[in-house]
């Protein structure tokens, strides 16, 4: 339903002017206030575009303006995330200029903030609000060109040569890909999706090239994207080259040309799509008439969808935005283009630029491990898929703010990259005293006391610390007497390089042997064990040398000894999501390691219990690990903030002993 909406503009630059004119022509919008870093600039802007609007000399003041319902974020891209999140925190609906952030990590943070604060959020791709775009989608969905095979999209212009301006300066997110290449990716994803009857599609492959200029940003760039159905998109962009700025879609039965795809009918009027059917001498001109201004349509799209918190396609939905940002990351990655702020040695800041603080109230729970002076969060963040500092920082910041303090890493992960990223983040945030680092080393074939020492020292260097809280041997080597490992581990512990140690993928018999030895010699003993443990039984090791402790005998041992178990693959690597569907044989590892009649029955029970309790099966599976009658810590490996959010909800699920038994087919 249409609603009137009082807008506040944040940042009084070029596009803010265009938007201000748009709001003035909109059906629903009213400009209530403008905010600039300088009061005089806000005054000048308001005098010109909206004399009645309140004027604020800071963005904070704009966000504190109770008369502002929705904020339009119109700063350069690197400031979008900070102000979009702060606007959401202030309870304002958010229309954020494109690209919504400089990478997918920032986009995730913004989307989560909108979700948490229950506000509207849309990325301001105004062309998606135009009737021309809807017409294009309708034509493709109706098969106007037959099967879509190739898409071509370009958006590039020559912006002159001001190295300090936002189009070329690295610190301002300069370069073509983020500025206007984002239109091309969003259009390619839209068209490929429409061809498949969907709102958008994600590319299977992204292969890009680009020219990095003197300021270190892409002056021009191109990419080829392959979508499901082998639809290929060729896209190009630039801020130092004038392009044709058109879109073409080629299919089995003809082609479509959109001569003005990006800013059609800016002030209302006529625009067109040209449809050329195979075998017809004459192309058909499809005229699209609108009285409405393009940026007015954008403001109205926000107002019309405020209640559902996101726009309807083809305007940008949250998932569409996240997918587009991921595609832009992949485009840049494919030719090694990172902004300085994203590099491993950079001080990537928190999204809000505030120091981290645990959010209250939280639901994290904690346990103890002998030797570790801090409480350890019962959920442990696995870092083995965190290779990039921005993404890892956003994930880890959120983790810490949700009360998670434990991180699981290993010498072997990412060839050392994961330890480096974690170490850099810990140093950037100054949180070494607050976090619990579980490090691992001496993985086969380096599973010897000598290699253990070498790897530990290397890990400490990469982690930029002089100790890990818990050190685990990543594998066991039964050819070496357990006591020899205890000697070397105890030596490092006594030298202060670790607070506690244990074994990962160690049989419980070997753990017992190690601890018997330690007891006899008066040495520190294994304080924890990290084996696989989950509701699903691992029927074949995920990786060679892996050991599970989910069986009844292991559970009885753990209950008797009270040795903490740090359970890896605690959610059975997605078996309790739709990916574990028995009919789906596409994931070979899933089939090999988890497909068994017993596991399918456990999965069915988890699904049934989840339905009864109004939660997700994967949350039931995680609760199964957390609710055992012995100390457990569950290692989880969320790849997105949404996955972290859903994992944490498992902490609120209580499972009684009879629930555990029922889930595990023991009742
Ligand atoms: N959808 C579209 O059609 C369209 C078109 C152009 C641009 N855009 C997007 O809109 C955003 C802004 O682009 P623009 O062309 O309007 O840029 P611009 O003219 O340079 O204006 C950006 C404004 O952001 C504020 N700002 C905050 N921190 C800044 C900093 N460190 N350096 C410079 N400015 C800073 C300034 O406002 P105050 O001084 O008032 O605080 C400045 O006037 C970009 O993300 C761009 O991608 C969208």
XYZ file of C-alpha atoms and ligand atoms in Angstrom:
715
model
C 0.000 0.000 0.000
C 1.233 3.448 -0.837
C 2.200 5.480 2.162
C 3.564 8.949 2.500
C 7.148 8.932 3.534
C 9.300 11.657 5.083
C 12.795 11.423 3.684
C 16.114 12.561 5.064
C 19.017 12.840 2.640
C 22.399 11.833 4.029
C 25.208 13.460 2.036
C 24.493 16.455 -0.170
C 26.384 15.558 -3.326
C 25.571 14.993 -6.974
C 23.088 12.136 -6.842
C 21.408 13.617 -3.768
C 20.338 16.518 -5.976
C 18.819 14.176 -8.502
C 17.014 12.286 -5.770
C 15.739 15.496 -4.171
C 14.152 16.475 -7.481
C 12.751 12.974 -7.779
C 11.135 13.053 -4.349
C 9.554 16.395 -5.226
C 7.854 14.644 -8.160
C 6.955 11.494 -6.289
C 3.491 10.331 -5.326
C 4.446 9.507 -1.767
C 7.584 11.309 -0.710
C 8.343 14.513 1.136
C 11.810 15.807 1.872
C 11.834 16.376 5.608
C 15.516 16.991 6.251
C 18.967 17.001 4.759
C 22.236 16.156 6.469
C 25.728 17.110 5.438
C 29.090 16.986 7.153
C 28.971 20.799 6.949
C 25.959 22.851 7.983
C 26.539 25.487 5.255
C 26.381 22.773 2.632
C 23.116 21.445 4.052
C 21.733 25.001 4.016
C 22.769 25.587 0.439
C 21.316 22.275 -0.655
C 18.022 22.846 1.144
C 17.745 26.416 -0.175
C 18.028 25.058 -3.686
C 15.908 21.889 -3.517
C 13.743 21.828 -0.433
C 13.545 25.125 1.442
C 11.158 23.674 4.015
C 13.432 20.796 4.965
C 15.338 20.839 8.249
C 19.080 21.247 7.824
C 21.613 19.252 9.797
C 25.344 19.825 10.043
C 26.142 16.179 10.714
C 24.866 12.771 9.689
C 24.319 11.897 13.358
C 21.972 14.868 13.705
C 20.040 13.768 10.625
C 19.599 10.293 12.114
C 18.456 11.802 15.410
C 15.733 13.777 13.596
C 12.481 12.181 14.768
C 10.656 13.613 11.758
C 12.714 11.531 9.332
C 11.182 8.152 8.539
C 13.459 7.040 5.740
C 17.071 7.886 5.032
C 18.574 8.050 1.574
C 22.303 7.289 1.857
C 24.081 9.240 -0.886
C 27.727 9.215 0.150
C 30.587 7.605 -1.795
C 30.430 3.800 -1.604
C 32.911 3.177 1.261
C 30.662 5.137 3.651
C 27.435 3.371 2.677
C 27.700 0.514 5.132
C 28.451 2.662 8.143
C 25.568 5.035 7.538
C 23.062 2.499 6.308
C 23.651 0.447 9.456
C 23.512 3.500 11.704
C 20.317 4.623 9.980
C 18.779 1.204 10.619
C 19.946 1.362 14.230
C 18.175 4.704 14.505
C 15.007 2.945 13.357
C 14.945 4.617 9.939
C 14.021 2.882 6.739
C 16.942 2.870 4.337
C 17.377 3.497 0.644
C 21.100 3.113 0.044
C 22.889 4.154 -3.112
C 24.467 1.467 -5.254
C 26.659 -0.396 -4.735
C 25.297 -0.971 -1.245
C 28.828 -1.451 0.065
C 32.238 -2.036 -1.362
C 31.937 -5.791 -1.015
C 29.591 -8.613 -0.114
C 30.732 -8.516 3.507
C 29.418 -4.985 3.962
C 26.203 -5.872 2.161
C 25.621 -8.720 4.615
C 26.117 -6.396 7.562
C 23.605 -3.908 6.179
C 20.990 -6.554 5.437
C 21.386 -8.031 8.924
C 21.030 -4.583 10.478
C 17.795 -3.989 8.556
C 16.499 -7.358 9.649
C 17.497 -6.840 13.282
C 15.932 -3.365 13.432
C 12.942 -4.357 11.350
C 13.269 -1.547 8.825
C 12.861 -1.328 5.074
C 16.036 -1.595 3.018
C 16.600 -1.261 -0.715
C 19.699 -0.726 -2.818
C 19.033 2.255 -5.050
C 19.189 0.743 -8.521
C 16.634 3.154 -9.908
C 16.504 1.398 -13.284
C 14.978 -1.612 -11.536
C 11.993 0.598 -10.585
C 11.354 1.660 -14.176
C 8.459 0.219 -16.229
C 10.986 -0.399 -18.991
C 12.829 -2.931 -16.849
C 9.585 -4.648 -15.945
C 8.734 -4.819 -19.648
C 12.104 -6.374 -20.428
C 11.588 -9.009 -17.740
C 8.086 -9.754 -19.020
C 9.372 -10.174 -22.577
C 12.113 -12.560 -21.500
C 9.787 -14.563 -19.289
C 7.325 -14.815 -22.178
C 10.053 -16.217 -24.429
C 10.101 -13.243 -26.813
C 13.593 -14.220 -28.024
C 13.169 -17.952 -27.507
C 15.763 -19.473 -25.250
C 18.097 -16.798 -23.905
C 21.702 -17.627 -24.793
C 23.838 -14.470 -24.631
C 23.479 -11.190 -22.761
C 25.535 -8.107 -23.382
C 25.548 -5.111 -21.072
C 27.816 -2.119 -20.869
C 27.998 0.939 -18.689
C 31.044 3.129 -18.929
C 31.892 6.799 -19.276
C 34.948 8.998 -19.323
C 34.975 10.877 -16.064
C 38.033 13.046 -16.684
C 41.226 12.613 -14.733
C 40.774 13.819 -11.161
C 42.749 11.329 -9.042
C 41.216 12.700 -5.832
C 37.633 12.472 -7.047
C 35.455 9.577 -5.950
C 35.556 7.930 -9.386
C 39.310 7.400 -9.350
C 40.416 7.577 -5.716
C 40.877 4.157 -4.127
C 39.931 5.418 -0.675
C 36.582 6.552 -2.088
C 35.891 3.212 -3.771
C 36.856 4.452 -7.228
C 36.801 2.452 -10.443
C 34.267 1.297 -12.959
C 33.235 -2.044 -11.497
C 31.738 -0.641 -8.335
C 30.451 2.574 -9.837
C 28.624 1.341 -12.909
C 29.782 -2.219 -13.515
C 27.331 -3.077 -10.748
C 24.497 -2.154 -13.134
C 25.806 -4.617 -15.693
C 26.085 -7.493 -13.211
C 22.650 -6.737 -11.835
C 21.166 -6.641 -15.345
C 22.886 -9.854 -16.425
C 21.624 -11.609 -13.284
C 18.149 -10.186 -13.842
C 17.958 -11.242 -17.481
C 19.439 -14.697 -16.880
C 16.975 -15.145 -14.031
C 14.002 -13.987 -16.116
C 15.011 -16.443 -18.818
C 14.602 -19.203 -16.230
C 11.354 -17.787 -14.857
C 13.098 -16.521 -11.725
C 13.677 -13.113 -10.176
C 17.415 -13.331 -10.760
C 20.130 -15.910 -11.297
C 23.588 -16.307 -9.842
C 26.537 -16.871 -12.168
C 28.292 -20.218 -11.984
C 31.468 -18.654 -13.320
C 32.801 -15.110 -13.364
C 35.916 -14.410 -15.414
C 37.056 -10.841 -15.421
C 39.841 -8.661 -16.665
C 40.539 -5.052 -15.996
C 42.991 -2.262 -16.331
C 44.221 -0.855 -13.042
C 45.354 2.726 -13.415
C 47.734 4.977 -11.511
C 45.358 5.346 -8.559
C 45.101 1.566 -8.258
C 41.464 1.279 -9.341
C 39.921 -0.275 -12.438
C 39.731 2.377 -15.122
C 38.008 -0.060 -17.406
C 37.085 -3.707 -17.037
C 35.094 -6.502 -18.570
C 33.808 -9.888 -17.508
C 32.188 -12.978 -18.879
C 29.606 -14.664 -16.683
C 28.201 -18.145 -17.154
C 24.772 -18.787 -15.691
C 22.786 -21.998 -15.255
C 21.578 -23.171 -18.646
C 24.888 -21.957 -20.091
C 23.579 -18.454 -20.576
C 26.661 -16.324 -21.136
C 26.816 -12.642 -20.271
C 29.508 -10.308 -21.569
C 29.689 -7.134 -19.559
C 31.950 -4.114 -19.612
C 32.400 -0.968 -17.613
C 34.766 1.906 -16.986
C 35.249 5.402 -15.701
C 37.841 6.294 -18.352
C 36.054 5.117 -21.469
C 32.829 6.058 -23.155
C 30.800 2.953 -23.953
C 27.500 2.381 -25.729
C 25.696 1.888 -22.408
C 23.177 -0.510 -23.836
C 21.850 -3.972 -23.126
C 21.268 -6.729 -25.645
C 19.778 -10.140 -25.090
C 20.256 -12.768 -27.785
C 18.141 -15.890 -27.915
C 17.334 -18.808 -30.141
C 14.473 -16.904 -31.809
C 15.678 -13.340 -31.926
C 17.185 -10.551 -29.904
C 16.307 -7.564 -27.794
C 18.086 -4.250 -27.682
C 17.561 -1.830 -24.811
C 19.217 1.381 -25.991
C 18.759 3.281 -22.698
C 18.686 0.659 -19.996
C 20.074 2.599 -17.061
C 18.332 5.953 -16.902
C 15.204 5.532 -18.989
C 12.766 8.465 -19.058
C 14.512 10.350 -16.241
C 11.810 12.999 -16.162
C 9.048 10.851 -17.551
C 8.330 10.422 -21.246
C 8.977 7.728 -23.735
C 11.609 5.028 -23.906
C 11.862 1.897 -26.022
C 12.911 -1.700 -26.330
C 13.718 -3.040 -29.797
C 12.689 -6.617 -30.469
C 14.124 -8.373 -33.511
C 12.478 -11.720 -34.202
C 14.352 -14.263 -36.280
C 13.266 -14.166 -39.950
C 11.352 -10.889 -39.672
C 12.731 -8.102 -41.859
C 11.596 -5.365 -39.511
C 12.422 -4.979 -35.851
C 9.550 -4.134 -33.556
C 9.833 -1.021 -31.412
C 8.130 -1.473 -28.099
C 7.434 1.947 -26.666
C 7.151 2.473 -22.943
C 5.417 5.635 -21.827
C 5.530 6.987 -18.317
C 4.591 10.245 -16.721
C 6.652 9.506 -13.662
C 10.197 10.603 -13.062
C 12.700 7.809 -12.664
C 13.930 8.780 -9.201
C 10.351 9.495 -8.119
C 9.548 5.899 -9.022
C 12.413 4.807 -6.825
C 11.118 6.796 -3.850
C 7.600 5.477 -4.480
C 8.851 1.899 -4.711
C 10.323 2.292 -1.237
C 7.148 3.818 0.160
C 4.895 1.224 -1.457
C 6.893 -1.632 0.065
C 7.703 -0.228 3.490
C 5.531 -2.738 5.303
C 7.141 -5.773 3.699
C 10.572 -4.306 4.477
C 11.951 -4.978 1.021
C 10.958 -4.202 -2.525
C 9.347 -6.580 -4.931
C 11.315 -7.708 -7.986
C 12.469 -6.448 -10.382
C 13.386 -3.764 -7.825
C 16.247 -4.913 -5.627
C 15.402 -7.462 -2.967
C 17.913 -8.253 -0.227
C 18.963 -11.543 -1.773
C 19.380 -9.870 -5.126
C 21.648 -7.261 -3.554
C 23.704 -9.919 -1.760
C 24.097 -11.918 -4.953
C 25.076 -8.852 -6.929
C 27.716 -7.860 -4.408
C 29.100 -11.385 -4.427
C 29.346 -11.206 -8.217
C 31.207 -7.900 -8.028
C 33.626 -9.446 -5.512
C 34.213 -12.352 -7.888
C 34.754 -10.023 -10.828
C 37.402 -8.083 -8.921
C 38.946 -11.228 -7.448
C 39.318 -12.782 -10.874
C 41.986 -10.261 -11.797
C 43.364 -9.675 -8.325
C 41.867 -6.257 -7.678
C 41.474 -5.327 -4.016
C 41.170 -1.912 -2.451
C 43.975 -1.055 -0.032
C 41.454 -1.188 2.819
C 40.660 -4.810 1.968
C 44.221 -6.131 1.917
C 45.481 -8.546 4.530
C 47.685 -5.981 6.224
C 44.970 -3.302 6.353
C 43.050 -2.074 9.355
C 39.601 -3.034 8.073
C 37.283 -1.201 10.497
C 34.078 -2.301 12.180
C 31.073 -1.450 10.039
C 29.868 1.140 12.540
C 33.425 2.360 13.232
C 32.645 1.765 16.912
C 34.693 -0.538 19.153
C 33.144 -3.970 19.544
C 30.770 -4.575 22.438
C 28.789 -7.696 23.303
C 25.108 -7.072 22.511
C 22.679 -7.448 25.367
C 20.697 -9.528 25.896
C 22.511 -12.381 24.221
C 21.962 -16.107 24.349
C 25.523 -17.374 24.150
C 26.494 -19.990 26.715
C 29.916 -20.721 28.065
C 31.916 -23.606 29.432
C 35.303 -24.219 30.967
C 38.416 -25.962 29.762
C 41.081 -26.701 32.335
C 43.993 -24.319 31.936
C 42.108 -21.683 29.923
C 41.499 -18.798 32.261
C 38.546 -17.449 30.241
C 35.130 -18.938 29.831
C 34.828 -20.459 26.383
C 31.725 -19.938 24.256
C 29.890 -23.223 23.673
C 29.773 -22.408 19.969
C 33.187 -22.111 18.370
C 33.600 -20.243 15.082
C 35.518 -22.292 12.540
C 37.668 -20.019 10.410
C 38.636 -22.441 7.664
C 36.494 -20.702 5.071
C 37.543 -17.175 6.014
C 40.224 -16.171 3.546
C 39.534 -12.457 3.067
C 39.990 -9.835 5.748
C 36.761 -7.851 5.081
C 34.533 -10.915 5.085
C 36.255 -12.453 8.084
C 36.132 -9.151 9.962
C 32.409 -8.748 9.436
C 31.829 -12.354 10.494
C 34.125 -12.195 13.537
C 32.866 -8.770 14.665
C 29.327 -10.110 14.640
C 30.458 -13.265 16.426
C 32.083 -11.315 19.219
C 29.105 -8.982 19.517
C 26.834 -11.995 19.837
C 28.937 -13.252 22.724
C 31.008 -15.802 20.796
C 34.642 -15.651 21.848
C 36.081 -18.930 20.595
C 37.718 -19.448 17.193
C 38.966 -22.698 15.722
C 41.850 -22.549 13.280
C 44.733 -24.696 12.075
C 48.186 -24.445 10.534
C 46.888 -26.193 7.442
C 43.784 -24.077 6.746
C 44.051 -22.067 3.568
C 47.803 -22.689 3.427
C 48.194 -20.400 6.438
C 45.896 -17.707 5.154
C 43.152 -18.416 7.699
C 45.532 -18.007 10.629
C 46.849 -14.792 9.125
C 43.365 -13.372 8.669
C 42.332 -14.302 12.208
C 45.555 -12.900 13.663
C 45.181 -9.640 11.774
C 41.574 -9.252 12.882
C 42.467 -9.942 16.536
C 45.207 -7.336 16.339
C 43.032 -4.800 14.491
C 40.345 -5.075 17.142
C 42.717 -5.345 20.121
C 40.818 -8.346 21.461
C 43.546 -10.889 22.142
C 42.636 -11.030 25.839
C 38.952 -11.540 25.050
C 39.162 -14.359 22.532
C 39.927 -18.029 22.863
C 42.025 -19.329 19.998
C 41.936 -23.041 19.359
C 44.930 -23.760 17.131
C 45.839 -27.054 15.541
C 48.929 -28.474 13.926
C 50.994 -31.590 13.255
C 48.583 -32.777 10.622
C 49.633 -35.893 8.719
C 52.250 -36.215 7.166
C 53.822 -33.835 9.685
C 52.529 -35.651 12.703
C 55.738 -35.877 14.696
C 56.890 -34.091 17.854
C 59.492 -32.152 15.842
C 57.057 -30.977 13.179
C 54.579 -30.068 15.883
C 57.013 -27.551 17.349
C 57.889 -26.067 13.980
C 54.237 -25.665 13.022
C 53.223 -24.244 16.400
C 55.872 -21.551 16.140
C 54.825 -20.718 12.600
C 51.178 -20.576 13.639
C 51.958 -18.186 16.492
C 53.745 -15.930 14.008
C 50.821 -15.935 11.605
C 48.373 -15.397 14.439
C 50.477 -12.471 15.705
C 50.386 -13.766 19.259
C 52.732 -15.558 21.624
C 50.242 -18.162 22.788
C 47.139 -20.044 21.774
C 44.515 -20.776 24.377
C 44.093 -24.383 23.323
C 46.372 -26.343 21.045
C 45.233 -29.544 19.446
C 47.185 -32.049 17.484
C 45.276 -32.066 14.208
C 45.836 -35.793 13.716
C 47.374 -38.676 15.616
C 50.321 -40.793 14.585
C 49.982 -44.142 16.363
C 53.563 -44.977 15.423
C 54.747 -42.390 17.933
C 54.122 -43.298 21.581
C 51.481 -40.934 22.986
C 53.874 -39.913 25.758
C 56.327 -38.412 23.256
C 53.628 -36.020 22.114
C 52.712 -35.236 25.712
C 56.341 -34.373 26.485
C 56.547 -31.826 23.699
C 53.064 -30.374 24.260
C 53.655 -30.049 27.992
C 56.958 -28.327 27.276
C 55.212 -25.701 25.154
C 52.493 -25.267 27.729
C 54.989 -24.756 30.512
C 56.845 -22.263 28.275
C 53.621 -20.261 27.953
C 52.889 -20.989 24.291
C 49.552 -22.594 25.082
C 47.187 -22.663 28.030
C 45.786 -26.118 27.358
C 46.257 -28.874 24.819
C 44.457 -31.859 23.432
C 44.009 -34.041 20.397
C 41.816 -33.776 17.372
C 40.964 -37.020 15.599
C 42.509 -38.983 18.376
C 40.957 -42.260 19.423
C 39.767 -42.070 22.980
C 42.045 -44.994 23.836
C 45.043 -42.966 22.684
C 43.840 -39.955 24.673
C 43.668 -42.214 27.700
C 47.189 -43.487 27.011
C 48.463 -39.916 26.732
C 46.859 -38.911 29.977
C 48.051 -41.996 31.821
C 51.549 -41.031 30.768
C 51.041 -37.411 31.853
C 49.739 -38.523 35.228
C 52.677 -40.849 35.764
C 55.159 -38.129 34.877
C 53.356 -35.326 36.700
C 52.891 -33.418 33.444
C 49.935 -31.397 32.166
C 47.497 -33.701 30.398
C 45.090 -33.501 27.456
C 42.393 -31.047 28.546
C 40.009 -31.602 25.657
C 39.443 -33.715 22.613
C 38.185 -32.520 19.227
C 36.601 -35.279 17.195
C 33.599 -35.333 14.949
C 30.381 -35.487 16.908
C 26.918 -34.969 15.516
C 23.455 -36.400 15.426
C 24.323 -38.006 12.104
C 26.873 -40.770 12.244
C 29.906 -40.182 9.992
C 29.918 -43.414 7.988
C 33.077 -42.623 6.060
C 35.711 -40.120 7.216
C 35.212 -36.691 5.630
C 38.996 -36.428 5.346
C 41.549 -39.221 5.746
C 42.456 -39.880 9.352
C 39.295 -38.332 10.781
C 37.650 -39.833 13.824
C 34.095 -39.517 15.129
C 32.970 -39.960 18.721
C 29.224 -40.065 18.167
C 28.848 -43.767 19.022
C 27.459 -44.998 22.376
C 30.828 -46.236 23.707
C 32.500 -42.881 23.046
C 29.598 -41.032 24.621
C 29.844 -43.230 27.692
C 33.600 -42.528 27.905
C 33.025 -38.801 27.604
C 30.319 -38.926 30.267
C 32.604 -40.888 32.587
C 35.745 -38.785 32.123
C 33.956 -35.411 31.698
C 36.636 -34.509 29.179
C 35.313 -31.588 27.102
C 34.542 -32.490 23.519
C 35.057 -29.839 20.873
C 32.862 -31.335 18.199
C 33.771 -30.639 14.611
C 31.241 -30.910 11.767
C 28.720 -30.645 14.557
C 25.977 -30.025 12.001
C 27.130 -32.934 9.827
C 28.175 -30.628 7.013
C 24.683 -29.622 5.950
C 23.055 -33.048 6.236
C 20.168 -31.554 8.212
C 19.421 -28.900 5.597
C 17.757 -29.556 2.265
C 21.207 -30.611 1.023
C 20.795 -33.842 2.993
C 17.715 -34.863 1.047
C 18.057 -38.610 0.320
C 17.104 -38.060 -3.330
C 19.844 -35.505 -3.857
C 22.994 -37.364 -4.832
C 24.746 -34.344 -6.358
C 27.138 -33.795 -3.449
C 29.503 -36.743 -3.487
C 30.990 -36.041 -0.081
C 27.503 -35.853 1.419
C 26.580 -39.206 -0.084
C 29.850 -40.862 0.918
C 30.002 -39.611 4.493
C 26.427 -39.233 5.687
C 23.977 -41.132 3.483
C 22.803 -44.157 5.472
C 19.433 -45.571 6.412
C 20.026 -44.712 10.082
C 21.045 -41.141 9.305
C 17.998 -40.601 7.102
C 15.803 -41.738 9.987
C 17.641 -39.378 12.357
C 17.143 -36.614 9.836
C 13.434 -37.359 9.621
C 13.184 -37.208 13.401
C 15.088 -33.924 13.501
C 12.699 -32.561 10.884
C 9.703 -33.759 12.871
C 10.962 -32.292 16.137
C 11.855 -29.045 14.378
C 8.331 -28.825 12.999
C 6.836 -29.386 16.450
C 9.059 -26.759 18.050
C 8.930 -24.193 15.267
C 12.671 -24.282 14.628
C 14.936 -25.599 11.869
C 16.151 -29.218 11.679
C 19.751 -28.011 11.625
C 19.117 -26.175 14.871
C 17.789 -29.371 16.435
C 20.913 -31.172 15.227
C 23.137 -28.539 16.808
C 21.137 -28.602 20.039
C 21.707 -32.368 20.086
C 25.440 -31.679 20.396
C 25.038 -28.934 22.988
C 22.606 -30.808 25.246
C 24.738 -33.916 25.814
C 25.241 -35.011 29.431
C 28.973 -34.228 29.159
C 30.790 -30.964 28.375
C 30.595 -30.109 24.705
C 31.585 -27.209 22.508
C 30.232 -27.216 18.976
C 32.461 -26.057 16.130
C 30.369 -24.324 13.498
C 31.466 -22.876 10.194
C 29.018 -20.169 9.183
C 29.854 -18.585 5.850
C 27.390 -15.739 6.208
C 25.906 -13.651 8.989
C 22.565 -15.307 8.305
C 24.126 -18.706 8.990
C 25.594 -17.413 12.253
C 22.198 -16.076 13.249
C 20.487 -19.384 12.606
C 23.238 -21.332 14.395
C 22.901 -19.238 17.526
C 19.201 -19.952 17.763
C 20.141 -23.568 18.577
C 21.350 -22.387 21.996
C 17.748 -21.767 23.000
C 16.629 -25.329 22.291
C 16.513 -27.552 25.357
C 16.679 -31.282 24.738
C 15.981 -33.672 27.601
C 17.768 -37.060 27.767
C 14.679 -38.731 26.274
C 14.729 -36.244 23.359
C 18.378 -37.072 22.705
C 17.610 -40.772 22.774
C 14.615 -40.386 20.459
C 16.569 -38.315 17.954
C 19.348 -40.899 17.969
C 16.922 -43.784 17.370
C 17.555 -45.172 20.839
C 13.922 -44.901 21.747
N 21.709 5.906 -8.829
C 22.320 6.781 -9.563
O 21.823 7.204 -10.591
C 23.642 7.286 -9.127
C 24.293 8.293 -9.837
C 25.477 8.800 -9.334
C 26.000 8.302 -8.180
N 25.369 7.309 -7.513
C 25.893 6.757 -6.258
O 25.718 7.708 -5.249
C 26.806 7.764 -4.389
C 27.304 9.202 -4.324
O 27.733 9.587 -5.610
P 27.770 11.118 -6.041
O 28.105 11.143 -7.470
O 26.566 11.816 -5.585
O 29.037 11.599 -5.212
P 29.412 13.042 -4.758
O 28.823 14.053 -5.679
O 30.862 13.061 -4.543
O 28.664 13.207 -3.375
C 28.900 12.371 -2.325
C 28.584 13.076 -1.037
O 28.929 12.218 0.009
C 29.352 12.935 1.126
N 30.594 12.408 1.651
C 30.756 11.810 2.839
N 32.003 11.459 3.058
C 32.692 11.843 1.975
C 34.048 11.779 1.615
N 34.968 11.234 2.415
N 34.422 12.280 0.444
C 33.529 12.809 -0.379
N 32.211 12.924 -0.088
C 31.804 12.439 1.084
C 29.466 14.384 0.704
O 28.326 15.025 1.212
P 28.400 16.088 2.399
O 29.650 16.870 2.136
O 27.157 16.821 2.247
O 28.494 15.350 3.681
C 29.406 14.325 -0.794
O 28.807 15.451 -1.318
C 27.816 6.777 -4.937
O 27.784 5.580 -4.174
C 27.357 6.489 -6.337
O 27.589 5.148 -6.753
C 24.199 6.807 -7.978
